[in-house]
mmCIF file of C-alpha atoms in Angstrom:
data_model
loop_
_atom_site.group_PDB
_atom_site.id
_atom_site.type_symbol
_atom_site.label_atom_id
_atom_site.label_comp_id
_atom_site.label_asym_id
_atom_site.label_seq_id
_atom_site.Cartn_x
_atom_site.Cartn_y
_atom_site.Cartn_z
ATOM 1 C CA MET A 1 -7.143 -2.564 19.999
ATOM 2 C CA ALA A 2 -10.023 -0.113 20.111
ATOM 3 C CA GLY A 3 -8.689 3.970 19.139
ATOM 4 C CA GLU A 4 -5.421 2.435 17.792
ATOM 5 C CA ILE A 5 -3.838 4.991 15.844
ATOM 6 C CA VAL A 6 -3.098 3.618 12.365
ATOM 7 C CA SER A 7 -0.374 5.571 10.477
ATOM 8 C CA THR A 8 0.499 2.982 7.945
ATOM 9 C CA LEU A 9 -1.953 1.144 5.444
ATOM 10 C CA THR A 10 -0.638 -1.534 2.856
ATOM 11 C CA GLY A 11 -2.525 -3.717 0.561
ATOM 12 C CA PRO A 12 -3.405 -4.248 -2.997
ATOM 13 C CA GLY A 13 -4.998 -1.443 -4.821
ATOM 14 C CA ILE A 14 -8.269 -0.975 -7.288
ATOM 15 C CA PRO A 15 -7.931 2.017 -9.714
ATOM 16 C CA LEU A 16 -11.475 3.999 -10.309
ATOM 17 C CA ARG A 17 -10.673 6.315 -13.124
ATOM 18 C CA GLY A 18 -13.404 9.503 -13.790
ATOM 19 C CA ASN A 19 -14.289 12.658 -12.505
ATOM 20 C CA ASP A 20 -17.316 13.627 -10.258
ATOM 21 C CA ILE A 21 -18.381 9.649 -9.569
ATOM 22 C CA ASP A 22 -21.351 10.373 -7.274
ATOM 23 C CA THR A 23 -22.701 8.873 -4.314
ATOM 24 C CA ASP A 24 -25.700 7.230 -6.957
ATOM 25 C CA ARG A 25 -22.908 5.775 -8.484
ATOM 26 C CA ILE A 26 -21.306 4.110 -5.612
ATOM 27 C CA ILE A 27 -24.131 3.029 -3.984
ATOM 28 C CA PRO A 28 -27.608 3.220 -6.163
ATOM 29 C CA ALA A 29 -30.841 4.223 -4.479
ATOM 30 C CA ARG A 30 -32.432 1.268 -4.529
ATOM 31 C CA PHE A 31 -29.821 -0.188 -1.668
ATOM 32 C CA LEU A 32 -30.735 2.619 0.688
ATOM 33 C CA LYS A 33 -33.557 0.709 1.981
ATOM 34 C CA CYS A 34 -31.363 -1.462 4.260
ATOM 35 C CA VAL A 35 -32.057 -0.924 8.200
ATOM 36 C CA THR A 36 -28.197 -1.833 8.467
ATOM 37 C CA PHE A 37 -25.315 -1.907 6.493
ATOM 38 C CA ASP A 38 -24.644 -6.003 6.269
ATOM 39 C CA GLY A 39 -24.196 -6.970 2.654
ATOM 40 C CA ILE A 40 -24.523 -3.422 1.167
ATOM 41 C CA GLY A 41 -20.767 -4.122 0.262
ATOM 42 C CA GLU A 42 -21.633 -6.408 -2.637
ATOM 43 C CA HIS A 43 -24.053 -3.577 -3.974
ATOM 44 C CA ALA A 44 -21.021 -1.054 -4.597
ATOM 45 C CA PHE A 45 -20.880 0.223 -8.123
ATOM 46 C CA LYS A 46 -24.014 -2.350 -9.190
ATOM 47 C CA ASP A 47 -25.555 -0.116 -12.068
ATOM 48 C CA ASP A 48 -22.145 0.709 -13.454
ATOM 49 C CA ILE A 49 -20.848 -2.800 -12.983
ATOM 50 C CA LYS A 50 -24.203 -3.865 -15.125
ATOM 51 C CA GLY A 51 -23.762 -0.813 -17.980
ATOM 52 C CA LEU A 52 -20.675 -1.755 -18.758
ATOM 53 C CA ALA A 53 -21.211 -5.903 -19.003
ATOM 54 C CA GLN A 54 -23.824 -4.744 -21.117
ATOM 55 C CA LYS A 55 -20.899 -3.495 -23.695
ATOM 56 C CA GLY A 56 -18.865 -6.045 -22.574
ATOM 57 C CA GLU A 57 -16.458 -4.148 -20.413
ATOM 58 C CA THR A 58 -15.606 -4.679 -16.766
ATOM 59 C CA HIS A 59 -15.679 -1.990 -14.297
ATOM 60 C CA SER A 60 -12.741 -3.026 -11.385
ATOM 61 C CA PHE A 61 -15.055 -3.452 -8.772
ATOM 62 C CA ALA A 62 -16.326 -6.734 -10.773
ATOM 63 C CA ASP A 63 -12.812 -7.435 -12.072
ATOM 64 C CA GLU A 64 -11.101 -10.160 -10.556
ATOM 65 C CA ARG A 65 -7.745 -8.970 -10.432
ATOM 66 C CA PHE A 66 -8.820 -6.414 -8.388
ATOM 67 C CA ALA A 67 -10.405 -8.666 -5.833
ATOM 68 C CA GLY A 68 -9.121 -8.555 -2.047
ATOM 69 C CA ALA A 69 -8.436 -4.441 -2.921
ATOM 70 C CA ALA A 70 -7.924 -2.278 -0.171
ATOM 71 C CA ILE A 71 -6.375 0.691 -1.467
ATOM 72 C CA LEU A 72 -9.204 2.884 -3.759
ATOM 73 C CA VAL A 73 -7.375 4.989 -6.425
ATOM 74 C CA ALA A 74 -9.621 7.793 -7.777
ATOM 75 C CA ASN A 75 -9.693 11.053 -9.505
ATOM 76 C CA LYS A 76 -11.178 14.459 -8.671
ATOM 77 C CA ASN A 77 -14.504 15.435 -6.567
ATOM 78 C CA PHE A 78 -14.628 11.692 -5.904
ATOM 79 C CA GLY A 79 -17.693 11.130 -3.326
ATOM 80 C CA CYS A 80 -20.199 14.011 -5.051
ATOM 81 C CA GLY A 81 -23.945 14.018 -4.947
ATOM 82 C CA SER A 82 -26.180 13.651 -2.141
ATOM 83 C CA SER A 83 -24.983 12.971 1.130
ATOM 84 C CA ARG A 84 -25.051 9.431 1.794
ATOM 85 C CA GLU A 85 -23.186 7.472 4.563
ATOM 86 C CA HIS A 86 -24.045 4.144 2.384
ATOM 87 C CA ALA A 87 -21.580 5.120 -0.148
ATOM 88 C CA PRO A 88 -18.345 4.914 2.182
ATOM 89 C CA GLN A 89 -20.134 2.476 3.757
ATOM 90 C CA SER A 90 -20.695 0.349 0.442
ATOM 91 C CA LEU A 91 -17.265 1.110 -0.007
ATOM 92 C CA LYS A 92 -15.760 0.063 3.515
ATOM 93 C CA ARG A 93 -18.169 -3.477 3.537
ATOM 94 C CA TRP A 94 -16.425 -4.152 0.139
ATOM 95 C CA GLY A 95 -12.971 -4.203 1.274
ATOM 96 C CA ILE A 96 -11.713 -0.492 1.114
ATOM 97 C CA LYS A 97 -9.961 0.336 3.720
ATOM 98 C CA ALA A 98 -8.493 3.667 2.616
ATOM 99 C CA ILE A 99 -8.517 6.296 -0.891
ATOM 100 C CA VAL A 100 -6.201 8.394 -2.422
ATOM 101 C CA ALA A 101 -8.106 10.512 -4.841
ATOM 102 C CA GLU A 102 -6.929 14.020 -6.203
ATOM 103 C CA SER A 103 -10.202 15.433 -4.593
ATOM 104 C CA TYR A 104 -13.766 14.666 -2.542
ATOM 105 C CA SER A 105 -17.115 15.883 -1.976
ATOM 106 C CA GLU A 106 -16.374 17.610 2.154
ATOM 107 C CA ILE A 107 -19.434 15.441 2.829
ATOM 108 C CA PHE A 108 -18.629 11.899 1.677
ATOM 109 C CA TYR A 109 -14.813 13.030 3.153
ATOM 110 C CA GLY A 110 -16.086 13.631 6.542
ATOM 111 C CA ASN A 111 -18.474 10.228 6.454
ATOM 112 C CA CYS A 112 -15.055 8.013 5.380
ATOM 113 C CA VAL A 113 -13.222 9.841 8.542
ATOM 114 C CA SER A 114 -16.150 8.886 10.565
ATOM 115 C CA LEU A 115 -15.559 5.180 9.533
ATOM 116 C CA ALA A 116 -11.965 5.737 10.394
ATOM 117 C CA MET A 117 -11.291 4.770 6.149
ATOM 118 C CA PRO A 118 -8.782 7.599 4.765
ATOM 119 C CA CYS A 119 -8.951 9.635 2.238
ATOM 120 C CA PHE A 120 -5.404 10.856 1.262
ATOM 121 C CA THR A 121 -5.148 13.592 -1.807
ATOM 122 C CA ALA A 122 -2.592 13.565 -4.876
ATOM 123 C CA ASP A 123 -2.455 15.407 -7.713
ATOM 124 C CA HIS A 124 -3.618 14.208 -11.167
ATOM 125 C CA ASP A 125 -0.363 12.561 -12.752
ATOM 126 C CA THR A 126 0.203 10.670 -9.344
ATOM 127 C CA CYS A 127 -3.138 9.462 -9.295
ATOM 128 C CA ALA A 128 -2.926 8.344 -12.637
ATOM 129 C CA LYS A 129 0.438 7.155 -12.179
ATOM 130 C CA LEU A 130 -0.642 4.905 -9.142
ATOM 131 C CA GLN A 131 -3.964 3.557 -11.657
ATOM 132 C CA ASP A 132 -1.552 3.012 -13.842
ATOM 133 C CA ILE A 133 0.708 0.487 -12.080
ATOM 134 C CA ILE A 134 -2.364 -0.972 -10.297
ATOM 135 C CA GLU A 135 -3.762 -2.188 -14.086
ATOM 136 C CA ASN A 136 -0.291 -3.327 -15.340
ATOM 137 C CA ASN A 137 0.619 -5.199 -11.691
ATOM 138 C CA PRO A 138 -2.901 -5.704 -10.224
ATOM 139 C CA PRO A 139 -1.094 -7.628 -7.159
ATOM 140 C CA SER A 140 0.844 -4.682 -6.725
ATOM 141 C CA GLU A 141 0.861 -3.332 -2.533
ATOM 142 C CA LEU A 142 0.767 0.208 -1.935
ATOM 143 C CA VAL A 143 1.550 2.091 1.216
ATOM 144 C CA VAL A 144 -0.438 4.981 1.904
ATOM 145 C CA SER A 145 0.728 7.027 5.736
#
């Protein structure tokens, strides 16, 4: 129902470790030319994914264990950098329904809220513990409210 207030979200999580993950990393600039946001989710973290793959590592957004994740758990100053609506749009269209992080860029936070993608804050230890739980048991369901 349109306008329905959501008080609780439940879903599998995806960990994204690191402070100061900026909007350029979330969605590289070359994908900003789209007229609509259709398909933008497939480009989330594209450069980070490629860079890690070249080192034989797997980014969480390319890791099959986290396919279908709905709740992103990040660290400090998530979404910093340039103010582009494309960053939260790419996360939402990838499948993210909510984010838990230590802190956010103010503009990124506002853009997420405008998209009905709530951003929750938690201290460092809580975020790290959630990331550990998700990594060690990917099908774990998280509940945020």
